[in-house]
Amino acid sequence: PPYCSGHPISWGWGDDGEVYCPEGQIAISGFCGKKNDDYVKRSEERVKLLPYPSMITSSSFTTFKPKSVWYCQFGCSGLFCGPDGCGWACCAPGEIKLRKIELKIFDFLGRLVFEKVAFDQSEITWDGKDNRGQNLANGTYIYEAKITLTDGRSFITQDKVFIKR
């Protein structure tokens, strides 16, 4: 929307969103701007573990890497909820210091098919195989990643990753 010089986030009755920092940078501060009847429920730095690429093919694997984001969550208390939220992140050069990555992959039925834990590594890879080393079928898989930073903070990311061989 025209009033928003940052990253538009909220549409409708309040929503949430994230402003991502470029690779090699971390969020050092941020701001969530409201409009009309919105209010800011939460404004905070988060770290997510994202797959690159999100689709595994016959000749590839995916690498899960941390990404620094500023998270904004809005709510609405009245009738004038519209395109209402904006987010800004102040990013600076730096690296996300990880102590531990715990990665779990689930199939469409919610069964755990793969898990891996890595200590003091900046990323974790997955080749589309299950815990026994067998290729998994084409399809959509849900991953859950818990990362623990060296300062003791923990963040959980849940999203999808795909296999198409």
Short mmCIF file of N, CA and C in Angstrom, two decimals:
data_model
loop_
_atom_site.label_atom_id
_atom_site.label_comp_id
_atom_site.label_asym_id
_atom_site.label_seq_id
_atom_site.Cartn_x
_atom_site.Cartn_y
_atom_site.Cartn_z
N PRO A 1 0.82 -1.20 0.00
CA PRO A 1 0.00 0.00 0.00
C PRO A 1 0.85 1.26 0.00
N PRO A 2 0.34 2.37 -0.45
CA PRO A 2 1.14 3.58 -0.59
C PRO A 2 1.73 4.09 0.73
N TYR A 3 1.05 3.88 1.87
CA TYR A 3 1.55 4.41 3.13
C TYR A 3 2.77 3.64 3.63
N CYS A 4 3.01 2.47 3.05
CA CYS A 4 4.02 1.56 3.60
C CYS A 4 5.33 1.67 2.83
N SER A 5 6.34 2.21 3.49
CA SER A 5 7.65 2.28 2.83
C SER A 5 8.51 1.07 3.19
N GLY A 6 8.00 0.20 4.07
CA GLY A 6 8.71 -1.02 4.45
C GLY A 6 8.15 -2.21 3.71
N HIS A 7 8.04 -3.33 4.40
CA HIS A 7 7.53 -4.56 3.83
C HIS A 7 6.07 -4.73 4.26
N PRO A 8 5.09 -4.69 3.29
CA PRO A 8 3.69 -4.85 3.67
C PRO A 8 3.45 -6.22 4.28
N ILE A 9 2.74 -6.28 5.40
CA ILE A 9 2.53 -7.56 6.07
C ILE A 9 1.05 -7.88 6.23
N SER A 10 0.29 -7.02 6.87
CA SER A 10 -1.03 -7.41 7.34
C SER A 10 -2.14 -7.02 6.38
N TRP A 11 -3.04 -7.96 6.13
CA TRP A 11 -4.20 -7.71 5.28
C TRP A 11 -5.41 -8.28 6.00
N GLY A 12 -6.49 -7.52 6.09
CA GLY A 12 -7.70 -8.04 6.72
C GLY A 12 -7.70 -7.80 8.22
N TRP A 13 -8.09 -8.79 8.98
CA TRP A 13 -8.30 -8.64 10.42
C TRP A 13 -7.04 -8.85 11.24
N GLY A 14 -5.93 -8.45 10.75
CA GLY A 14 -4.69 -8.64 11.49
C GLY A 14 -4.02 -9.91 11.03
N ASP A 15 -2.74 -9.90 10.97
CA ASP A 15 -2.00 -11.03 10.43
C ASP A 15 -0.58 -10.95 10.98
N ASP A 16 0.29 -11.78 10.44
CA ASP A 16 1.68 -11.70 10.82
C ASP A 16 2.55 -11.88 9.59
N GLY A 17 3.80 -11.54 9.73
CA GLY A 17 4.73 -11.67 8.61
C GLY A 17 6.14 -11.43 9.07
N GLU A 18 7.05 -11.63 8.15
CA GLU A 18 8.47 -11.54 8.47
C GLU A 18 9.19 -10.73 7.41
N VAL A 19 10.20 -10.02 7.85
CA VAL A 19 11.09 -9.29 6.96
C VAL A 19 12.44 -10.00 7.05
N TYR A 20 12.89 -10.54 5.92
CA TYR A 20 14.12 -11.34 5.89
C TYR A 20 15.35 -10.47 5.64
N CYS A 21 16.42 -10.78 6.33
CA CYS A 21 17.71 -10.13 6.06
C CYS A 21 18.42 -10.88 4.95
N PRO A 22 19.26 -10.18 4.18
CA PRO A 22 20.03 -10.86 3.13
C PRO A 22 21.01 -11.87 3.75
N GLU A 23 21.44 -12.82 2.94
CA GLU A 23 22.41 -13.81 3.41
C GLU A 23 23.67 -13.11 3.89
N GLY A 24 24.22 -13.58 4.99
CA GLY A 24 25.42 -12.98 5.56
C GLY A 24 25.14 -11.80 6.47
N GLN A 25 23.83 -11.53 6.71
CA GLN A 25 23.46 -10.44 7.61
C GLN A 25 22.49 -10.95 8.66
N ILE A 26 22.44 -10.25 9.78
CA ILE A 26 21.53 -10.61 10.85
C ILE A 26 20.68 -9.39 11.23
N ALA A 27 19.49 -9.65 11.72
CA ALA A 27 18.60 -8.57 12.16
C ALA A 27 19.09 -8.06 13.51
N ILE A 28 19.39 -6.78 13.58
CA ILE A 28 19.84 -6.21 14.86
C ILE A 28 18.73 -5.40 15.52
N SER A 29 17.74 -5.01 14.73
CA SER A 29 16.57 -4.34 15.27
C SER A 29 15.48 -4.37 14.21
N GLY A 30 14.29 -3.98 14.59
CA GLY A 30 13.20 -3.95 13.65
C GLY A 30 12.06 -3.12 14.20
N PHE A 31 11.08 -2.88 13.36
CA PHE A 31 9.93 -2.09 13.74
C PHE A 31 8.71 -2.61 13.01
N CYS A 32 7.59 -2.72 13.73
CA CYS A 32 6.32 -3.12 13.14
C CYS A 32 5.39 -1.93 13.21
N GLY A 33 4.97 -1.45 12.07
CA GLY A 33 4.11 -0.27 12.02
C GLY A 33 2.67 -0.64 11.78
N LYS A 34 1.77 -0.06 12.56
CA LYS A 34 0.35 -0.36 12.45
C LYS A 34 -0.39 0.81 11.82
N LYS A 35 -1.65 0.57 11.45
CA LYS A 35 -2.49 1.61 10.88
C LYS A 35 -3.94 1.31 11.27
N ASN A 36 -4.76 2.35 11.33
CA ASN A 36 -6.18 2.20 11.66
C ASN A 36 -6.36 1.52 13.01
N ASP A 37 -7.13 0.42 13.06
CA ASP A 37 -7.46 -0.24 14.32
C ASP A 37 -6.49 -1.36 14.68
N ASP A 38 -5.41 -1.48 13.97
CA ASP A 38 -4.44 -2.53 14.28
C ASP A 38 -3.70 -2.22 15.57
N TYR A 39 -3.16 -3.25 16.17
CA TYR A 39 -2.21 -3.10 17.25
C TYR A 39 -1.13 -4.16 17.06
N VAL A 40 0.03 -3.91 17.58
CA VAL A 40 1.15 -4.83 17.43
C VAL A 40 1.11 -5.82 18.59
N LYS A 41 0.93 -7.11 18.28
CA LYS A 41 0.94 -8.16 19.30
C LYS A 41 2.37 -8.56 19.64
N ARG A 42 3.20 -8.65 18.62
CA ARG A 42 4.56 -9.13 18.85
C ARG A 42 5.48 -8.52 17.79
N SER A 43 6.67 -8.13 18.22
CA SER A 43 7.70 -7.58 17.35
C SER A 43 9.03 -8.11 17.87
N GLU A 44 9.68 -9.00 17.11
CA GLU A 44 10.89 -9.64 17.63
C GLU A 44 11.77 -10.22 16.54
N GLU A 45 13.03 -10.39 16.88
CA GLU A 45 13.97 -11.08 16.00
C GLU A 45 13.70 -12.57 16.10
N ARG A 46 13.80 -13.25 14.97
CA ARG A 46 13.70 -14.71 14.93
C ARG A 46 14.75 -15.25 13.98
N VAL A 47 15.02 -16.53 14.12
CA VAL A 47 15.91 -17.22 13.19
C VAL A 47 15.15 -18.43 12.68
N LYS A 48 15.09 -18.58 11.35
CA LYS A 48 14.40 -19.71 10.73
C LYS A 48 15.42 -20.58 10.02
N LEU A 49 15.13 -21.86 9.89
CA LEU A 49 15.97 -22.77 9.13
C LEU A 49 15.22 -23.09 7.85
N LEU A 50 15.77 -22.67 6.70
CA LEU A 50 15.09 -22.79 5.42
C LEU A 50 15.86 -23.70 4.47
N PRO A 51 15.13 -24.46 3.61
CA PRO A 51 15.79 -25.35 2.66
C PRO A 51 16.19 -24.62 1.37
N TYR A 52 17.38 -24.93 0.88
CA TYR A 52 17.88 -24.38 -0.39
C TYR A 52 18.41 -25.52 -1.23
N PRO A 53 17.81 -25.89 -2.35
CA PRO A 53 16.47 -25.52 -2.79
C PRO A 53 15.42 -26.30 -1.99
N SER A 54 14.16 -25.93 -2.20
CA SER A 54 13.10 -26.60 -1.44
C SER A 54 12.61 -27.87 -2.14
N MET A 55 13.16 -28.16 -3.35
CA MET A 55 12.78 -29.37 -4.06
C MET A 55 14.02 -30.22 -4.33
N ILE A 56 13.95 -31.48 -3.95
CA ILE A 56 15.04 -32.43 -4.20
C ILE A 56 14.72 -33.16 -5.49
N THR A 57 15.69 -33.19 -6.40
CA THR A 57 15.55 -33.93 -7.65
C THR A 57 16.50 -35.13 -7.63
N SER A 58 16.53 -35.87 -8.73
CA SER A 58 17.38 -37.07 -8.77
C SER A 58 18.87 -36.75 -8.65
N SER A 59 19.24 -35.53 -8.97
CA SER A 59 20.67 -35.18 -8.93
C SER A 59 20.99 -34.13 -7.86
N SER A 60 20.09 -33.96 -6.90
CA SER A 60 20.35 -32.90 -5.92
C SER A 60 19.97 -33.32 -4.51
N PHE A 61 20.29 -32.48 -3.58
CA PHE A 61 19.89 -32.59 -2.19
C PHE A 61 19.54 -31.19 -1.74
N THR A 62 19.02 -31.06 -0.55
CA THR A 62 18.71 -29.72 -0.04
C THR A 62 19.58 -29.43 1.18
N THR A 63 19.96 -28.19 1.30
CA THR A 63 20.74 -27.73 2.44
C THR A 63 19.87 -26.79 3.25
N PHE A 64 19.71 -27.08 4.51
CA PHE A 64 18.94 -26.23 5.42
C PHE A 64 19.90 -25.24 6.05
N LYS A 65 19.63 -23.94 5.83
CA LYS A 65 20.49 -22.88 6.34
C LYS A 65 19.67 -21.91 7.19
N PRO A 66 20.30 -21.31 8.18
CA PRO A 66 19.58 -20.34 9.01
C PRO A 66 19.40 -19.00 8.29
N LYS A 67 18.29 -18.34 8.58
CA LYS A 67 17.99 -17.03 8.00
C LYS A 67 17.49 -16.14 9.13
N SER A 68 18.05 -14.95 9.23
CA SER A 68 17.66 -13.99 10.26
C SER A 68 16.47 -13.16 9.75
N VAL A 69 15.43 -13.05 10.58
CA VAL A 69 14.22 -12.32 10.19
C VAL A 69 13.74 -11.45 11.34
N TRP A 70 12.98 -10.41 11.01
CA TRP A 70 12.25 -9.64 12.02
C TRP A 70 10.78 -10.01 11.86
N TYR A 71 10.16 -10.46 12.95
CA TYR A 71 8.80 -10.96 12.94
C TYR A 71 7.84 -9.91 13.48
N CYS A 72 6.74 -9.71 12.77
CA CYS A 72 5.68 -8.79 13.20
C CYS A 72 4.35 -9.55 13.24
N GLN A 73 3.64 -9.39 14.34
CA GLN A 73 2.30 -9.96 14.45
C GLN A 73 1.35 -8.85 14.85
N PHE A 74 0.25 -8.74 14.11
CA PHE A 74 -0.73 -7.69 14.34
C PHE A 74 -2.07 -8.28 14.76
N GLY A 75 -2.85 -7.48 15.42
CA GLY A 75 -4.23 -7.81 15.73
C GLY A 75 -5.08 -6.60 15.40
N CYS A 76 -6.39 -6.80 15.36
CA CYS A 76 -7.28 -5.68 15.03
C CYS A 76 -8.39 -5.62 16.05
N SER A 77 -8.69 -4.41 16.52
CA SER A 77 -9.67 -4.25 17.59
C SER A 77 -10.91 -3.49 17.15
N GLY A 78 -11.07 -3.22 15.87
CA GLY A 78 -12.22 -2.42 15.45
C GLY A 78 -12.70 -2.76 14.07
N LEU A 79 -13.36 -1.80 13.44
CA LEU A 79 -13.96 -2.02 12.13
C LEU A 79 -13.06 -1.60 10.97
N PHE A 80 -12.06 -0.79 11.23
CA PHE A 80 -11.26 -0.23 10.13
C PHE A 80 -9.97 -1.01 9.92
N CYS A 81 -10.12 -2.31 9.78
CA CYS A 81 -8.97 -3.16 9.49
C CYS A 81 -8.84 -3.23 7.97
N GLY A 82 -7.72 -2.92 7.47
CA GLY A 82 -7.54 -2.95 6.03
C GLY A 82 -6.17 -3.47 5.72
N PRO A 83 -5.50 -2.92 4.71
CA PRO A 83 -4.09 -3.23 4.52
C PRO A 83 -3.33 -2.44 5.58
N ASP A 84 -3.04 -3.09 6.70
CA ASP A 84 -2.71 -2.36 7.90
C ASP A 84 -1.30 -2.50 8.45
N GLY A 85 -0.53 -3.45 8.04
CA GLY A 85 0.73 -3.66 8.73
C GLY A 85 1.94 -3.48 7.84
N CYS A 86 3.00 -3.01 8.46
CA CYS A 86 4.25 -2.80 7.76
C CYS A 86 5.37 -3.25 8.68
N GLY A 87 6.42 -3.82 8.11
CA GLY A 87 7.55 -4.23 8.92
C GLY A 87 8.85 -3.75 8.33
N TRP A 88 9.78 -3.41 9.20
CA TRP A 88 11.12 -3.00 8.80
C TRP A 88 12.12 -3.81 9.59
N ALA A 89 13.24 -4.09 8.98
CA ALA A 89 14.33 -4.76 9.70
C ALA A 89 15.62 -4.01 9.43
N CYS A 90 16.38 -3.77 10.46
CA CYS A 90 17.71 -3.20 10.33
C CYS A 90 18.68 -4.39 10.38
N CYS A 91 19.32 -4.66 9.26
CA CYS A 91 20.22 -5.80 9.14
C CYS A 91 21.66 -5.30 9.08
N ALA A 92 22.55 -6.09 9.62
CA ALA A 92 23.97 -5.74 9.63
C ALA A 92 24.78 -7.00 9.31
N PRO A 93 25.97 -6.82 8.74
CA PRO A 93 26.81 -7.99 8.47
C PRO A 93 27.05 -8.78 9.76
N GLY A 94 26.96 -10.07 9.64
CA GLY A 94 27.17 -10.94 10.78
C GLY A 94 26.72 -12.35 10.46
N GLU A 95 27.04 -13.26 11.35
CA GLU A 95 26.64 -14.64 11.13
C GLU A 95 25.80 -15.13 12.31
N ILE A 96 24.92 -16.05 12.00
CA ILE A 96 24.09 -16.66 13.02
C ILE A 96 24.92 -17.78 13.64
N LYS A 97 25.13 -17.72 14.92
CA LYS A 97 25.99 -18.69 15.59
C LYS A 97 25.13 -19.80 16.18
N LEU A 98 25.22 -20.98 15.55
CA LEU A 98 24.40 -22.11 15.95
C LEU A 98 25.15 -23.06 16.87
N ARG A 99 24.48 -23.53 17.89
CA ARG A 99 25.03 -24.58 18.76
C ARG A 99 24.54 -25.94 18.30
N LYS A 100 23.22 -26.00 17.93
CA LYS A 100 22.65 -27.29 17.56
C LYS A 100 21.51 -27.10 16.58
N ILE A 101 21.42 -28.03 15.61
CA ILE A 101 20.30 -28.10 14.68
C ILE A 101 19.67 -29.48 14.84
N GLU A 102 18.37 -29.50 15.06
CA GLU A 102 17.62 -30.76 15.12
C GLU A 102 16.60 -30.73 13.98
N LEU A 103 16.76 -31.63 13.02
CA LEU A 103 15.90 -31.66 11.84
C LEU A 103 15.08 -32.94 11.83
N LYS A 104 13.77 -32.80 11.65
CA LYS A 104 12.88 -33.95 11.52
C LYS A 104 12.06 -33.76 10.25
N ILE A 105 11.94 -34.85 9.47
CA ILE A 105 11.15 -34.83 8.25
C ILE A 105 10.00 -35.83 8.43
N PHE A 106 8.79 -35.38 8.10
CA PHE A 106 7.59 -36.21 8.23
C PHE A 106 6.94 -36.39 6.87
N ASP A 107 6.33 -37.57 6.64
CA ASP A 107 5.60 -37.78 5.39
C ASP A 107 4.21 -37.16 5.50
N PHE A 108 3.41 -37.34 4.43
CA PHE A 108 2.09 -36.74 4.35
C PHE A 108 1.16 -37.23 5.47
N LEU A 109 1.40 -38.43 5.97
CA LEU A 109 0.56 -38.97 7.04
C LEU A 109 1.07 -38.62 8.43
N GLY A 110 2.15 -37.83 8.50
CA GLY A 110 2.68 -37.40 9.78
C GLY A 110 3.67 -38.35 10.41
N ARG A 111 4.11 -39.37 9.66
CA ARG A 111 5.09 -40.32 10.19
C ARG A 111 6.49 -39.75 10.04
N LEU A 112 7.29 -39.90 11.08
CA LEU A 112 8.68 -39.46 11.05
C LEU A 112 9.45 -40.38 10.10
N VAL A 113 10.07 -39.81 9.05
CA VAL A 113 10.82 -40.62 8.09
C VAL A 113 12.32 -40.35 8.15
N PHE A 114 12.71 -39.19 8.71
CA PHE A 114 14.13 -38.86 8.77
C PHE A 114 14.36 -37.91 9.93
N GLU A 115 15.47 -38.11 10.62
CA GLU A 115 15.88 -37.12 11.62
C GLU A 115 17.39 -37.09 11.71
N LYS A 116 17.89 -35.91 12.04
CA LYS A 116 19.33 -35.72 12.14
C LYS A 116 19.59 -34.58 13.12
N VAL A 117 20.65 -34.72 13.89
CA VAL A 117 21.08 -33.68 14.82
C VAL A 117 22.51 -33.32 14.48
N ALA A 118 22.79 -32.03 14.41
CA ALA A 118 24.15 -31.56 14.12
C ALA A 118 24.54 -30.52 15.17
N PHE A 119 25.77 -30.62 15.66
CA PHE A 119 26.28 -29.69 16.65
C PHE A 119 27.34 -28.79 16.04
N ASP A 120 27.31 -27.51 16.38
CA ASP A 120 28.32 -26.54 15.97
C ASP A 120 28.53 -26.51 14.46
N GLN A 121 27.45 -26.62 13.70
CA GLN A 121 27.50 -26.52 12.24
C GLN A 121 26.56 -25.40 11.81
N SER A 122 26.86 -24.78 10.68
CA SER A 122 26.06 -23.65 10.22
C SER A 122 24.95 -24.08 9.26
N GLU A 123 24.90 -25.37 8.91
CA GLU A 123 23.86 -25.87 8.01
C GLU A 123 23.76 -27.38 8.16
N ILE A 124 22.69 -27.93 7.58
CA ILE A 124 22.49 -29.37 7.62
C ILE A 124 21.90 -29.79 6.27
N THR A 125 22.31 -30.94 5.74
CA THR A 125 21.84 -31.37 4.42
C THR A 125 20.95 -32.61 4.54
N TRP A 126 20.11 -32.78 3.51
CA TRP A 126 19.24 -33.95 3.41
C TRP A 126 19.16 -34.34 1.95
N ASP A 127 19.32 -35.64 1.68
CA ASP A 127 19.35 -36.14 0.31
C ASP A 127 18.05 -36.80 -0.14
N GLY A 128 16.99 -36.69 0.63
CA GLY A 128 15.71 -37.26 0.25
C GLY A 128 15.57 -38.73 0.61
N LYS A 129 16.44 -39.21 1.50
CA LYS A 129 16.37 -40.61 1.93
C LYS A 129 15.83 -40.68 3.36
N ASP A 130 15.30 -41.85 3.70
CA ASP A 130 14.79 -42.04 5.06
C ASP A 130 15.93 -42.43 6.00
N ASN A 131 15.59 -42.72 7.23
CA ASN A 131 16.61 -43.06 8.23
C ASN A 131 17.37 -44.35 7.91
N ARG A 132 16.80 -45.21 7.05
CA ARG A 132 17.47 -46.46 6.66
C ARG A 132 18.30 -46.31 5.39
N GLY A 133 18.30 -45.09 4.80
CA GLY A 133 19.06 -44.85 3.58
C GLY A 133 18.32 -45.14 2.30
N GLN A 134 17.00 -45.38 2.39
CA GLN A 134 16.18 -45.66 1.21
C GLN A 134 15.61 -44.37 0.64
N ASN A 135 15.57 -44.27 -0.71
CA ASN A 135 14.96 -43.10 -1.34
C ASN A 135 13.49 -43.01 -0.98
N LEU A 136 13.05 -41.83 -0.60
CA LEU A 136 11.64 -41.60 -0.33
C LEU A 136 10.91 -41.30 -1.63
N ALA A 137 9.62 -41.55 -1.65
CA ALA A 137 8.79 -41.33 -2.83
C ALA A 137 8.65 -39.85 -3.13
N ASN A 138 8.33 -39.55 -4.39
CA ASN A 138 8.01 -38.18 -4.77
C ASN A 138 6.85 -37.67 -3.93
N GLY A 139 6.88 -36.41 -3.60
CA GLY A 139 5.77 -35.83 -2.87
C GLY A 139 6.19 -34.70 -1.96
N THR A 140 5.25 -34.30 -1.13
CA THR A 140 5.45 -33.20 -0.18
C THR A 140 5.76 -33.77 1.19
N TYR A 141 6.76 -33.22 1.82
CA TYR A 141 7.16 -33.63 3.16
C TYR A 141 7.18 -32.39 4.06
N ILE A 142 6.87 -32.59 5.30
CA ILE A 142 6.87 -31.50 6.29
C ILE A 142 8.16 -31.62 7.09
N TYR A 143 8.84 -30.51 7.25
CA TYR A 143 10.01 -30.55 8.11
C TYR A 143 9.77 -29.68 9.33
N GLU A 144 10.39 -30.11 10.40
CA GLU A 144 10.41 -29.34 11.63
C GLU A 144 11.86 -29.23 12.05
N ALA A 145 12.31 -28.02 12.24
CA ALA A 145 13.70 -27.79 12.61
C ALA A 145 13.74 -26.96 13.88
N LYS A 146 14.49 -27.43 14.83
CA LYS A 146 14.73 -26.66 16.05
C LYS A 146 16.20 -26.29 16.04
N ILE A 147 16.45 -25.01 16.13
CA ILE A 147 17.84 -24.56 16.19
C ILE A 147 18.07 -23.88 17.52
N THR A 148 19.23 -24.14 18.06
CA THR A 148 19.64 -23.53 19.32
C THR A 148 20.89 -22.71 19.03
N LEU A 149 20.84 -21.43 19.39
CA LEU A 149 21.97 -20.54 19.17
C LEU A 149 22.97 -20.68 20.31
N THR A 150 24.17 -20.17 20.10
CA THR A 150 25.21 -20.25 21.14
C THR A 150 24.84 -19.42 22.37
N ASP A 151 23.94 -18.44 22.20
CA ASP A 151 23.51 -17.66 23.37
C ASP A 151 22.37 -18.33 24.14
N GLY A 152 21.96 -19.54 23.71
CA GLY A 152 20.94 -20.30 24.41
C GLY A 152 19.53 -20.16 23.87
N ARG A 153 19.27 -19.18 23.03
CA ARG A 153 17.92 -19.03 22.46
C ARG A 153 17.64 -20.16 21.48
N SER A 154 16.36 -20.58 21.41
CA SER A 154 15.94 -21.63 20.49
C SER A 154 14.79 -21.13 19.62
N PHE A 155 14.74 -21.61 18.40
CA PHE A 155 13.68 -21.26 17.45
C PHE A 155 13.25 -22.53 16.73
N ILE A 156 11.95 -22.62 16.44
CA ILE A 156 11.41 -23.77 15.71
C ILE A 156 10.81 -23.28 14.40
N THR A 157 11.14 -23.98 13.32
CA THR A 157 10.60 -23.69 11.99
C THR A 157 9.87 -24.94 11.50
N GLN A 158 8.68 -24.76 10.95
CA GLN A 158 7.95 -25.85 10.30
C GLN A 158 7.53 -25.37 8.93
N ASP A 159 7.77 -26.21 7.93
CA ASP A 159 7.39 -25.86 6.56
C ASP A 159 7.45 -27.11 5.70
N LYS A 160 7.39 -26.91 4.38
CA LYS A 160 7.38 -28.02 3.45
C LYS A 160 8.67 -28.10 2.66
N VAL A 161 8.99 -29.32 2.24
CA VAL A 161 10.07 -29.57 1.31
C VAL A 161 9.54 -30.65 0.36
N PHE A 162 10.01 -30.66 -0.88
CA PHE A 162 9.43 -31.51 -1.91
C PHE A 162 10.48 -32.44 -2.51
N ILE A 163 10.02 -33.61 -2.93
CA ILE A 163 10.87 -34.53 -3.67
C ILE A 163 10.21 -34.78 -5.02
N LYS A 164 10.97 -34.60 -6.10
CA LYS A 164 10.50 -34.91 -7.46
C LYS A 164 11.70 -35.43 -8.23
N ARG A 165 11.79 -36.75 -8.31
CA ARG A 165 12.94 -37.38 -8.97
C ARG A 165 12.63 -37.70 -10.40
#
